[in-house]
XYZ file of C-alpha atoms in Angstrom:
762
model
C 0.184 -0.224 0.342
C 2.612 2.640 1.122
C 4.738 1.206 -2.075
C 0.938 2.344 -4.143
C 0.557 5.680 -2.322
C 4.559 6.751 -3.377
C 3.991 5.428 -7.156
C 0.748 7.599 -7.403
C 2.703 10.676 -5.067
C 5.905 10.666 -8.103
C 2.946 10.650 -10.918
C 1.681 13.335 -9.368
C 4.812 15.468 -8.771
C 5.603 14.763 -12.031
C 2.788 15.600 -14.005
C 3.110 18.893 -12.152
C 6.556 19.396 -12.869
C 5.740 19.130 -16.560
C 3.174 21.575 -16.924
C 5.774 23.624 -14.472
C 7.578 23.715 -17.595
C 5.791 24.601 -20.253
C 5.915 27.987 -22.357
C 7.610 29.498 -19.243
C 6.700 33.331 -18.901
C 8.987 34.414 -17.237
C 12.850 36.010 -18.012
C 15.308 35.187 -14.936
C 13.011 33.848 -11.275
C 15.446 34.527 -7.571
C 15.312 31.039 -6.335
C 16.393 31.704 -2.112
C 15.948 30.166 1.537
C 14.140 32.143 3.755
C 16.701 31.748 6.240
C 18.647 34.096 3.561
C 16.086 37.020 4.119
C 17.539 40.544 4.938
C 21.006 39.216 5.135
C 23.747 39.615 1.992
C 22.679 37.063 -0.995
C 19.228 38.183 -0.973
C 20.927 42.096 -1.214
C 22.735 40.781 -4.403
C 19.566 39.380 -5.710
C 18.075 42.537 -5.835
C 21.028 44.704 -7.211
C 20.693 41.817 -10.174
C 16.959 42.453 -10.160
C 17.518 46.501 -9.707
C 19.687 46.652 -13.678
C 18.101 43.186 -14.902
C 16.051 44.524 -18.497
C 13.761 41.373 -18.174
C 10.450 39.991 -16.411
C 11.623 38.505 -12.334
C 10.885 36.536 -10.160
C 11.212 34.692 -6.372
C 11.297 32.209 -4.889
C 11.269 31.393 -1.504
C 11.988 27.914 0.696
C 12.275 27.632 3.975
C 14.356 24.626 3.641
C 17.359 23.787 1.396
C 17.268 19.570 1.901
C 13.676 20.133 -0.501
C 11.487 23.088 -2.185
C 9.031 24.122 -0.197
C 7.243 27.147 -2.461
C 5.545 27.375 -5.673
C 7.977 27.209 -8.304
C 7.796 29.816 -11.304
C 7.776 28.892 -15.048
C 11.322 30.559 -16.226
C 13.427 30.312 -18.838
C 16.261 31.576 -16.708
C 16.952 30.655 -12.837
C 19.680 32.059 -10.466
C 20.879 30.148 -7.466
C 21.392 32.615 -4.996
C 23.838 28.676 -3.167
C 24.690 25.767 -4.661
C 22.421 23.897 -2.413
C 19.285 25.110 -3.489
C 20.818 23.247 -7.485
C 20.982 20.024 -5.786
C 17.477 20.024 -4.253
C 16.243 21.782 -7.299
C 17.842 19.519 -9.690
C 16.752 16.062 -8.111
C 13.111 17.643 -7.401
C 12.528 19.188 -10.366
C 14.560 17.065 -13.555
C 12.903 19.509 -16.424
C 14.901 22.031 -15.031
C 17.858 20.611 -16.364
C 16.119 21.952 -19.918
C 16.319 26.153 -19.077
C 18.870 28.594 -18.637
C 21.000 27.992 -14.827
C 22.646 30.586 -12.905
C 24.785 29.456 -9.504
C 25.871 32.118 -7.349
C 29.007 29.915 -5.612
C 30.571 32.411 -2.378
C 32.541 28.913 -1.497
C 33.170 24.744 -0.291
C 30.083 23.915 2.513
C 31.126 22.386 5.869
C 27.461 20.432 5.201
C 28.731 16.551 4.210
C 27.266 16.246 0.801
C 29.618 14.645 -2.309
C 32.104 16.816 -4.236
C 31.104 14.930 -6.983
C 27.253 15.176 -5.874
C 28.197 19.007 -6.454
C 30.631 19.434 -9.845
C 28.146 17.601 -11.738
C 25.711 20.348 -10.646
C 27.261 22.974 -11.100
C 28.163 21.285 -14.467
C 24.769 21.472 -15.662
C 24.777 25.150 -15.098
C 25.144 27.877 -18.081
C 27.228 29.855 -15.707
C 28.378 29.155 -12.891
C 29.509 32.480 -10.827
C 32.563 32.441 -8.244
C 33.006 35.556 -6.011
C 36.682 34.826 -5.969
C 39.348 33.111 -7.949
C 40.748 30.665 -5.092
C 37.077 29.007 -5.222
C 36.890 29.168 -8.443
C 40.330 27.651 -9.305
C 40.135 24.667 -6.881
C 36.044 23.960 -8.190
C 38.065 24.041 -11.798
C 40.378 21.914 -11.025
C 38.483 19.577 -9.005
C 36.067 19.177 -12.615
C 34.207 21.627 -12.932
C 34.349 23.649 -16.477
C 36.518 26.179 -16.890
C 34.541 28.058 -20.186
C 31.397 27.939 -18.190
C 33.124 28.942 -14.249
C 33.235 32.689 -13.733
C 34.380 35.433 -11.909
C 32.212 38.032 -11.055
C 33.642 40.028 -7.555
C 31.012 41.495 -5.697
C 29.723 45.253 -4.852
C 28.687 48.089 -3.833
C 27.170 51.509 -3.796
C 29.444 54.196 -4.327
C 26.979 56.703 -4.413
C 26.529 54.960 -0.265
C 29.396 54.406 1.052
C 31.780 57.246 0.337
C 35.325 57.709 1.205
C 36.533 60.146 4.405
C 39.889 61.064 5.827
C 41.728 58.534 7.528
C 42.438 59.439 11.492
C 41.510 58.407 15.068
C 39.433 55.977 14.119
C 38.479 52.453 14.838
C 39.819 49.397 13.801
C 36.838 47.379 12.529
C 35.151 43.837 11.652
C 32.324 43.361 11.174
C 30.541 39.533 10.173
C 27.584 37.561 11.790
C 28.973 35.067 14.080
C 30.044 31.868 12.877
C 33.154 29.766 14.346
C 34.603 30.336 11.174
C 34.961 34.075 12.135
C 38.294 33.047 14.111
C 36.371 35.108 17.712
C 39.040 33.372 20.352
C 41.644 35.604 17.717
C 39.520 38.602 17.438
C 39.619 38.489 20.592
C 42.897 38.452 21.736
C 43.474 40.749 19.127
C 42.117 43.169 21.073
C 43.480 42.212 24.087
C 46.466 42.520 22.572
C 46.320 46.275 21.315
C 44.681 47.986 24.088
C 46.273 51.134 22.732
C 43.582 51.306 19.991
C 40.471 51.553 19.860
C 38.200 48.880 17.844
C 34.003 48.094 16.485
C 32.473 45.355 16.119
C 29.350 45.975 13.783
C 27.396 43.806 14.009
C 23.347 43.178 12.546
C 20.832 43.178 14.214
C 19.085 40.297 16.222
C 15.370 41.232 15.957
C 16.293 40.565 12.249
C 18.377 37.548 12.299
C 16.375 34.551 10.739
C 18.983 32.218 12.466
C 19.834 32.754 15.808
C 23.018 31.023 15.868
C 24.136 33.529 14.212
C 24.193 36.092 17.271
C 27.583 36.912 18.943
C 25.869 36.332 21.639
C 25.578 32.695 20.941
C 29.590 32.841 21.432
C 30.158 31.776 24.751
C 32.997 34.038 25.433
C 30.301 36.644 24.221
C 30.179 38.049 27.790
C 34.397 37.906 28.458
C 34.336 39.845 24.639
C 31.805 42.516 25.059
C 33.245 43.769 28.335
C 36.558 44.520 26.869
C 37.466 48.134 27.896
C 38.759 49.376 23.926
C 35.579 47.287 21.809
C 32.204 48.867 21.365
C 30.094 45.996 20.025
C 27.388 47.433 18.284
C 23.998 45.584 16.331
C 22.918 48.039 13.267
C 19.809 47.600 10.250
C 22.221 47.347 6.699
C 20.901 50.465 5.620
C 23.227 51.832 8.689
C 26.139 50.229 7.907
C 28.273 53.041 5.633
C 27.818 54.802 8.476
C 29.916 53.114 10.823
C 32.028 52.479 8.247
C 33.254 56.147 8.092
C 34.320 55.294 12.081
C 36.184 53.817 11.111
C 40.467 53.858 9.774
C 41.222 49.675 9.099
C 39.262 47.138 8.264
C 40.220 43.757 9.641
C 39.357 40.388 8.499
C 39.966 37.106 10.610
C 37.986 34.645 8.244
C 39.129 31.093 7.816
C 36.877 30.518 4.708
C 35.294 33.104 2.890
C 33.470 33.904 -0.504
C 34.008 37.988 0.329
C 33.204 38.795 1.720
C 30.754 42.262 1.134
C 32.110 44.527 4.230
C 35.321 44.658 2.956
C 34.548 46.079 0.249
C 32.720 48.328 1.086
C 34.677 49.258 3.879
C 37.528 49.377 1.313
C 34.521 51.933 -0.651
C 34.832 54.506 2.238
C 38.547 54.360 2.221
C 39.253 52.398 5.221
C 42.719 50.740 4.907
C 41.892 46.561 4.874
C 44.021 43.568 5.475
C 42.896 40.804 5.557
C 43.095 36.572 5.768
C 44.220 35.408 1.928
C 40.211 34.198 2.042
C 37.836 34.420 -0.558
C 38.119 37.932 -3.061
C 40.218 39.641 -0.611
C 44.007 38.808 -2.776
C 41.452 39.703 -5.937
C 40.945 42.581 -4.359
C 43.845 43.979 -2.256
C 48.174 44.160 -3.418
C 49.460 43.418 -0.487
C 51.694 47.467 0.185
C 49.248 49.273 -2.083
C 46.122 49.247 -1.276
C 45.788 47.229 1.919
C 47.185 44.103 3.793
C 46.932 40.434 3.160
C 48.684 37.523 5.988
C 47.776 34.223 6.102
C 45.734 32.643 9.817
C 48.437 30.281 10.046
C 51.044 32.702 11.402
C 48.904 34.123 13.829
C 48.652 37.106 16.825
C 51.906 38.534 16.214
C 52.007 38.638 11.693
C 47.568 40.139 12.243
C 49.296 42.941 15.392
C 52.223 43.537 13.097
C 49.550 44.584 10.063
C 47.468 46.120 11.792
C 49.997 48.984 12.511
C 51.487 49.198 9.193
C 48.037 50.285 8.298
C 47.564 53.127 10.527
C 50.515 54.622 9.277
C 49.080 53.772 5.338
C 48.554 57.496 3.876
C 47.595 56.165 -0.061
C 43.496 56.519 -1.063
C 42.072 52.663 -0.459
C 38.409 53.591 -2.177
C 40.301 53.845 -6.066
C 41.142 50.804 -6.542
C 37.728 50.260 -5.719
C 35.253 51.751 -6.318
C 34.784 50.264 -10.186
C 32.852 48.028 -8.394
C 29.776 49.046 -7.978
C 25.939 47.019 -7.979
C 25.375 48.516 -11.261
C 28.841 46.376 -13.070
C 28.203 43.987 -11.254
C 24.708 42.689 -12.547
C 25.348 44.197 -16.545
C 28.672 42.079 -15.737
C 26.150 39.281 -14.800
C 23.871 39.424 -17.683
C 26.431 39.488 -19.998
C 28.028 36.649 -18.981
C 24.421 34.477 -18.948
C 23.843 36.884 -23.171
C 26.977 35.158 -23.802
C 28.339 37.954 -24.997
C 31.445 38.157 -22.177
C 34.663 38.180 -23.936
C 38.179 38.962 -23.597
C 37.846 41.881 -26.628
C 35.117 43.721 -25.291
C 37.238 43.618 -22.462
C 40.766 44.628 -23.963
C 38.676 47.732 -25.474
C 37.455 48.381 -22.163
C 41.078 48.802 -20.896
C 41.953 50.999 -23.435
C 39.705 53.677 -23.294
C 40.576 53.563 -19.988
C 44.098 54.211 -20.614
C 43.985 56.528 -22.671
C 42.099 58.608 -20.524
C 44.882 57.659 -18.132
C 42.704 56.237 -15.668
C 45.560 53.473 -15.571
C 44.132 52.002 -11.764
C 40.855 51.651 -13.367
C 42.007 50.195 -16.343
C 44.222 47.737 -14.120
C 40.613 46.345 -12.150
C 39.132 45.689 -15.983
C 42.322 43.712 -16.715
C 42.830 41.817 -13.765
C 38.430 41.057 -13.602
C 39.324 40.230 -17.958
C 41.827 37.293 -16.302
C 39.986 35.923 -13.654
C 37.536 35.366 -16.803
C 40.718 34.634 -19.527
C 43.556 33.265 -17.862
C 45.087 31.389 -21.042
C 44.766 35.130 -23.316
C 47.978 36.799 -23.398
C 47.240 39.937 -25.628
C 45.593 41.039 -21.582
C 48.265 39.218 -19.589
C 50.439 41.874 -22.758
C 48.006 45.428 -22.232
C 48.260 44.533 -17.850
C 52.081 44.597 -17.604
C 51.312 47.378 -20.086
C 49.690 49.222 -17.230
C 51.994 48.835 -14.829
C 54.958 50.623 -16.590
C 52.286 53.107 -16.405
C 51.737 53.024 -13.383
C 55.872 52.995 -12.541
C 55.712 49.247 -11.262
C 57.835 47.786 -13.355
C 58.311 44.428 -11.388
C 54.485 43.677 -11.601
C 54.689 43.889 -14.691
C 57.726 41.723 -15.896
C 55.362 39.383 -13.887
C 52.765 39.831 -16.393
C 54.855 40.324 -20.032
C 56.526 37.410 -18.841
C 52.596 34.867 -18.233
C 52.473 36.292 -21.502
C 55.320 35.525 -23.324
C 54.410 31.757 -21.765
C 50.618 32.169 -23.886
C 51.591 33.782 -27.189
C 52.678 32.279 -30.184
C 53.749 35.439 -31.228
C 56.559 36.211 -28.658
C 57.996 39.388 -31.072
C 56.179 41.272 -29.567
C 57.192 41.527 -25.949
C 60.317 41.131 -26.644
C 60.920 44.819 -26.620
C 58.575 45.256 -23.012
C 60.432 42.950 -21.653
C 63.660 45.036 -22.000
C 61.678 48.145 -21.193
C 60.801 46.448 -17.994
C 64.296 45.035 -16.842
C 66.332 47.995 -17.691
C 64.307 49.871 -15.457
C 64.853 47.389 -12.749
C 68.168 47.216 -12.766
C 68.525 44.120 -14.820
C 70.566 45.697 -17.360
C 72.403 41.290 -18.862
C 68.089 40.609 -18.748
C 67.579 43.193 -21.524
C 70.265 43.693 -23.069
C 68.735 40.071 -23.849
C 65.535 40.650 -25.007
C 66.787 43.040 -27.384
C 68.817 40.717 -29.046
C 65.923 38.782 -29.072
C 63.742 42.080 -30.808
C 66.483 42.187 -33.127
C 66.762 38.290 -34.313
C 62.817 38.658 -35.795
C 62.470 42.411 -36.911
C 65.179 45.499 -36.749
C 64.254 47.640 -33.461
C 64.100 51.496 -33.280
C 67.331 53.243 -33.130
C 67.409 54.597 -30.166
C 66.155 51.362 -28.876
C 69.844 49.586 -30.520
C 71.037 53.018 -27.895
C 69.672 51.752 -25.243
C 70.939 47.660 -25.279
C 74.464 49.987 -26.092
C 74.024 51.478 -23.041
C 72.651 48.049 -21.118
C 76.061 46.487 -23.298
C 78.185 49.331 -21.732
C 76.428 48.445 -17.952
C 77.618 44.840 -18.199
C 81.592 45.661 -19.455
C 80.501 44.463 -23.176
C 82.623 46.522 -24.696
C 82.262 44.926 -28.078
C 78.060 44.162 -28.596
C 78.233 47.986 -26.894
C 79.987 49.099 -29.984
C 77.915 46.577 -32.387
C 74.586 48.662 -31.372
C 76.118 51.710 -31.058
C 76.506 51.413 -35.460
C 73.266 49.789 -35.349
C 72.192 52.995 -34.315
C 73.611 55.371 -36.497
C 72.281 53.383 -39.542
C 68.369 53.801 -38.521
C 69.497 57.066 -36.799
C 66.996 59.661 -38.447
C 64.009 59.747 -36.105
C 62.671 63.306 -35.958
C 63.951 65.303 -33.734
C 60.308 66.401 -31.411
C 59.516 62.217 -31.608
C 62.761 61.730 -29.640
C 61.854 64.344 -27.512
C 58.749 62.750 -26.533
C 60.255 58.990 -26.524
C 60.461 57.269 -23.469
C 63.184 58.144 -20.883
C 65.959 55.196 -20.768
C 68.374 54.651 -18.519
C 69.589 56.807 -15.621
C 71.648 60.198 -15.760
C 74.235 58.139 -13.341
C 75.946 56.342 -16.619
C 76.106 59.783 -18.663
C 79.584 60.407 -17.072
C 80.878 56.827 -17.470
C 79.092 56.589 -21.552
C 80.718 60.347 -22.561
C 83.848 58.874 -21.574
C 82.944 56.052 -24.017
C 82.306 57.734 -26.896
C 85.417 60.017 -26.400
C 87.888 56.249 -25.948
C 85.901 55.573 -29.400
C 86.802 58.714 -31.602
C 89.819 58.429 -29.995
C 90.656 54.926 -32.041
C 89.020 56.038 -34.612
C 86.934 53.199 -34.518
C 84.107 55.402 -36.092
C 84.511 56.772 -39.484
C 85.178 60.505 -38.918
C 82.121 61.587 -40.826
C 80.254 59.691 -38.627
C 80.948 61.559 -35.793
C 78.739 64.383 -36.116
C 76.263 61.467 -36.655
C 77.365 59.642 -34.119
C 77.137 62.354 -31.812
C 74.176 64.225 -32.064
C 72.233 59.920 -31.252
C 74.323 60.498 -27.696
C 73.458 64.264 -26.979
C 69.716 63.103 -28.386
C 69.656 60.581 -25.608
C 71.302 62.530 -22.729
C 68.639 65.253 -23.408
C 65.731 62.616 -23.065
C 67.984 61.951 -19.619
C 68.354 65.067 -18.839
C 72.094 64.786 -18.174
C 72.254 68.595 -20.435
C 75.581 69.076 -19.748
C 77.066 66.136 -20.926
C 74.677 67.068 -24.407
C 76.010 70.058 -24.128
C 79.956 68.618 -24.321
C 78.559 66.798 -26.939
C 77.188 69.259 -29.425
C 79.932 71.704 -28.608
C 80.706 73.779 -31.989
C 77.694 71.527 -34.183
C 76.890 75.365 -36.252
C 80.391 76.160 -37.046
C 80.025 72.090 -38.854
C 79.413 72.006 -42.861
C 75.441 71.685 -42.718
C 75.018 68.042 -45.076
C 77.154 66.938 -42.533
C 75.553 68.028 -39.107
C 71.999 67.628 -40.452
C 68.526 70.229 -40.151
C 68.339 67.576 -36.741
C 71.554 67.662 -35.100
C 71.271 71.552 -35.518
C 68.072 71.782 -34.537
C 69.374 69.132 -30.775
C 72.462 71.842 -30.304
C 69.277 74.562 -30.175
C 67.090 72.313 -27.320
C 71.293 71.471 -25.219
C 71.600 74.766 -25.324
C 68.224 76.263 -24.680
C 67.867 74.322 -22.158
C 71.786 74.647 -20.752
C 70.728 78.637 -20.768
C 73.514 78.907 -23.533
C 70.340 81.044 -25.154
C 72.686 83.318 -28.078
C 74.206 79.934 -29.116
C 70.683 78.292 -29.845
C 69.864 81.288 -31.791
C 72.493 80.427 -33.857
C 72.777 76.899 -34.497
C 68.714 77.373 -35.071
C 69.592 80.697 -37.501
C 71.504 77.931 -39.653
C 69.413 75.818 -39.683
C 66.670 78.765 -40.677
C 68.714 79.418 -43.222
C 69.543 75.488 -44.934
C 67.176 73.175 -44.277
C 63.728 76.550 -43.135
C 62.476 75.825 -39.879
C 59.008 74.735 -39.703
C 56.113 75.192 -37.171
C 56.815 73.797 -34.858
C 60.929 74.895 -34.449
C 60.148 78.109 -35.549
C 57.834 78.540 -31.939
C 61.337 77.831 -30.217
C 62.712 80.071 -32.525
C 60.583 82.434 -31.408
C 60.722 82.476 -27.314
C 64.387 82.510 -27.584
C 64.179 85.369 -29.522
C 61.845 86.985 -26.461
C 64.362 85.935 -23.566
C 66.922 87.721 -25.616
C 64.250 90.582 -27.625
C 65.871 90.903 -30.898
C 62.294 92.417 -30.560
C 61.835 93.054 -35.142
C 63.351 89.705 -35.719
C 60.638 88.146 -33.463
C 58.071 89.748 -34.761
C 58.995 88.235 -38.631
C 59.854 84.839 -36.749
C 55.707 85.374 -36.027
C 54.654 86.177 -39.398
C 55.862 82.905 -40.661
C 54.125 81.372 -37.808
C 51.329 82.914 -38.015
C 51.644 81.986 -41.399
C 52.225 78.309 -41.105
C 48.381 78.310 -39.811
C 45.555 77.438 -40.710
C 43.496 81.006 -39.222
C 45.211 82.609 -36.422
C 43.678 82.681 -33.331
C 43.422 85.724 -30.560
C 46.865 84.954 -28.788
C 48.446 85.723 -32.077
C 47.285 88.766 -32.673
C 48.045 88.997 -28.764
C 51.318 88.275 -29.057
C 52.486 90.073 -32.005
C 50.897 93.132 -30.826
C 53.450 92.669 -27.775
C 56.037 93.148 -29.772
C 54.537 96.336 -31.535
C 54.411 97.851 -28.451
C 57.739 96.735 -26.983
C 59.397 98.473 -30.123
C 56.198 102.216 -29.222
C 55.397 100.548 -32.747
C 51.305 101.508 -31.431
C 49.853 102.948 -35.108
C 50.585 99.090 -36.015
C 49.200 97.752 -32.640
C 46.421 99.790 -34.320
C 46.870 98.412 -37.495
C 46.575 95.110 -36.457
C 44.103 94.972 -33.410
C 41.486 97.531 -34.950
C 40.593 94.708 -37.360
C 39.773 91.512 -35.355
C 38.340 93.148 -32.975
C 35.947 95.399 -34.790
C 35.690 93.279 -37.969
C 36.891 89.374 -37.664
C 35.285 88.338 -34.859
C 37.690 87.363 -32.703
C 36.736 86.949 -29.442
C 38.447 90.288 -27.209
C 40.253 89.738 -24.521
C 41.032 91.824 -21.779
C 44.997 92.012 -22.821
C 43.441 92.873 -25.929
C 41.415 95.846 -25.883
C 44.592 96.803 -23.469
C 47.370 97.049 -26.176
C 44.151 98.770 -28.433
C 43.159 101.302 -25.712
C 46.874 102.373 -24.966
C 47.745 101.750 -28.503
C 45.158 104.426 -29.192
C 46.647 106.933 -25.953
C 50.198 106.454 -26.835
C 48.987 108.036 -30.406
C 46.944 110.614 -29.176
C 44.137 109.348 -30.431
C 42.516 109.848 -26.392
C 39.205 109.874 -27.623
C 38.885 106.781 -29.248
C 40.799 104.645 -26.416
C 38.172 106.779 -23.582
C 35.346 105.540 -25.780
C 37.388 101.463 -25.927
C 37.789 101.778 -22.838
C 33.892 102.850 -21.881
C 32.856 99.531 -24.176
C 34.926 96.704 -21.676
C 34.376 98.410 -18.026
C 36.599 95.280 -16.910
C 39.073 96.520 -18.305
C 39.333 98.497 -15.820
C 38.611 96.911 -12.881
C 42.760 95.845 -11.987
C 45.581 99.022 -11.744
C 46.338 98.191 -15.275
C 43.759 100.068 -16.622
C 42.844 102.245 -14.006
C 46.245 104.135 -14.404
C 45.432 104.223 -18.173
C 41.801 105.323 -17.586
C 43.448 107.962 -15.597
C 46.085 109.084 -17.697
C 43.120 109.467 -20.465
C 41.070 111.808 -18.477
C 44.076 113.551 -17.931
C 45.185 114.712 -21.190
C 41.932 115.319 -21.795
C 41.177 118.235 -18.750
C 39.118 116.228 -16.851
C 40.919 117.188 -13.845
C 37.723 116.532 -11.918
C 37.055 113.240 -12.898
C 40.568 112.288 -12.520
C 40.172 113.220 -9.580
C 38.023 111.626 -8.461
C 38.511 108.302 -10.277
C 41.076 108.563 -8.167
C 39.876 108.060 -5.190
C 36.914 105.423 -6.672
C 38.366 102.984 -8.733
C 40.516 100.273 -7.671
C 43.946 102.567 -7.135
C 42.228 104.612 -4.463
C 42.062 100.963 -2.458
C 45.643 98.550 -3.872
C 47.906 101.749 -3.465
C 48.943 104.287 -0.547
C 48.429 107.498 -0.694
C 51.812 108.420 -1.353
C 52.070 106.508 -3.928
C 49.253 107.531 -5.715
C 50.073 111.266 -4.986
C 53.637 110.840 -6.441
C 52.892 109.287 -9.443
C 49.528 111.651 -9.962
C 51.728 114.415 -9.633
C 54.195 113.337 -12.939
C 51.304 112.061 -14.925
C 50.160 115.893 -14.249
C 53.687 118.284 -14.840
C 54.077 115.745 -18.270
C 50.299 117.028 -18.974
C 51.657 120.704 -18.661
C 48.702 121.153 -15.460
C 51.205 122.476 -13.145
C 49.063 124.056 -10.731
C 47.257 120.679 -9.162
C 50.944 118.427 -9.938
C 52.175 120.437 -7.156
C 48.980 119.965 -5.272
C 50.087 116.133 -5.903
C 53.450 116.617 -4.607
C 52.017 118.284 -1.600
C 49.951 115.825 -0.571
C 52.389 113.142 -0.888
C 54.867 115.314 1.631
C 52.287 115.031 3.697
C 51.740 111.278 2.799
C 55.112 110.905 4.011
C 55.527 113.203 7.190
C 52.173 111.187 8.377
C 54.225 108.006 7.470
C 57.538 108.949 9.325
C 54.897 110.055 12.465
C 52.988 106.861 12.865
C 56.652 104.689 12.661
C 57.740 107.197 15.549
């Protein structure tokens, strides 16, 4: 009879299951346990739902061993825990025909055969691991690599805001579990009586599972009685306020999938000190944005890392602000839709690098590599980012990993060479350049760097070979050279210069190539900011035949002299270059700068005219620059001729300097009415001393002395100049204008102000 009832029950369940399997109308259904209400797993599901584009439903169960609620028919099912996945695959066989996704945090201590877990995970379209450690572990046990993805947790960057650290507490945040190492926490607080601690826990009233309350801890009374510990229970929505009180955040868990509070605290700029579990190694680069330890190292190691964290001064938030809930949800949607590919991630990182957001690019690439660990291009790109962040040690790790994976290693050898050079391994750098040259001829400057490396390791023979190659391939334009990467150090510059002298003395270089060698080496030293050595190499180049030195050599000579303050020598080199080869726009700009420095105004104006002729359209700065130089020569009529049409006819937006120069030119030319009218049209000109003085001069020269006197007291002149200074200045101006009586009155005011100043001084 019992067997008969069991058969009827199975048939009814299969019939119900077949009905549920028909025509799904819901896009995504969240499968979750009642025990997770109000806790992190529910939060994650809610955040995924918040950004999900399709329809959603929820199914809650009171048991993990059997699903107690009605399960709606859906195209996709999201399991908040792998135990629910195992249960539903047994209970609802039709689910295998749907797209199943599971959120895998960490192995469970429940006695579930591991092979059963692996088989259940392999039935899914996607297994979302919360950290690389657990993904790698489960893949090693047999979970398929192609369905295994790592998506780090999320937090709301608007809710969890950064704060300045200082006088904050050492924080913990968790419910009670034995795996959270409560005894170690207790001993840690006792071991650091000079520091204040804060333990943040969920509200007792909101916990479905009372075993997770800290009151369940057998030493809770001892813990709570510690004088330097503040124990707080709070709603999850209030956690951000408590993170703001933490300078360091400590995670002592023996096993984790996250935890999310670690990310939230880091977003609030707390320095993390964490055991190497969960996504802590994914988020934290030891010593750069936090500190990692092994729980087996014991109490002393944790104390030492907290002390190091208290002295840390860098920004923590910058390294994690990318990890928003929106990013997590969209990333999961991409995985589900099959759109998560390495190319998209690489494009995203490339865009961030172009905006100089290198830390964000590094986060994107690190996450992409978790999904595609065998993609050499991602590793190579990550090495490039590390080089941008001035961390050649990490760059070498990335480049070497790419070298193991890449089928075309010729793209990696130049990068390895430069990274090795930055860490001071000249021998390895030279070997990398040898590999590079074996695939294709390298740039003249890379040859020069290889020459540098050979000399650094006392390999003169190899050094000469690389120098010969550099000379053969020289011809890089000046400004490309100056914008090239900076290789080597100036500490070796003097030694290298001595080598060049030896080479020349031994006539190892042909006579017609000595000038080329000098120019190339001078450029090298110029890039390395060793200008004195560069100047010694370029000395006298302008006296050699121009065709032997070449335009680039003369320009290098001018750059070196400009940098070392030898302006007249720089000017000579540029004049020779201009006469023999004709200077281009950017070279003319350097020529103009030097002419202004030495105050050769006529020549500067002619140079400006050539610069303007090379430009497609003149700017207001061009007009102002030329007017300034004409004013220096007192060519006020030319200033008017230049600026008047630019202001009146060409529609160029006027600047204050533009208007002042024109008004000054009118005044100096005696066109006082035009000057006053112009200054009245642009009253902002009168807001500083320069414009106010010019306006006062115009009033005086027009004979409007009462207005001039009123202007002197009401304008900015009366506020920024002392009475004595105003009187002396107005006396000089009135005297030149022929107003003798008024000038004497101004002089008397000056004398009176001087007497008052002396009496106050006494």
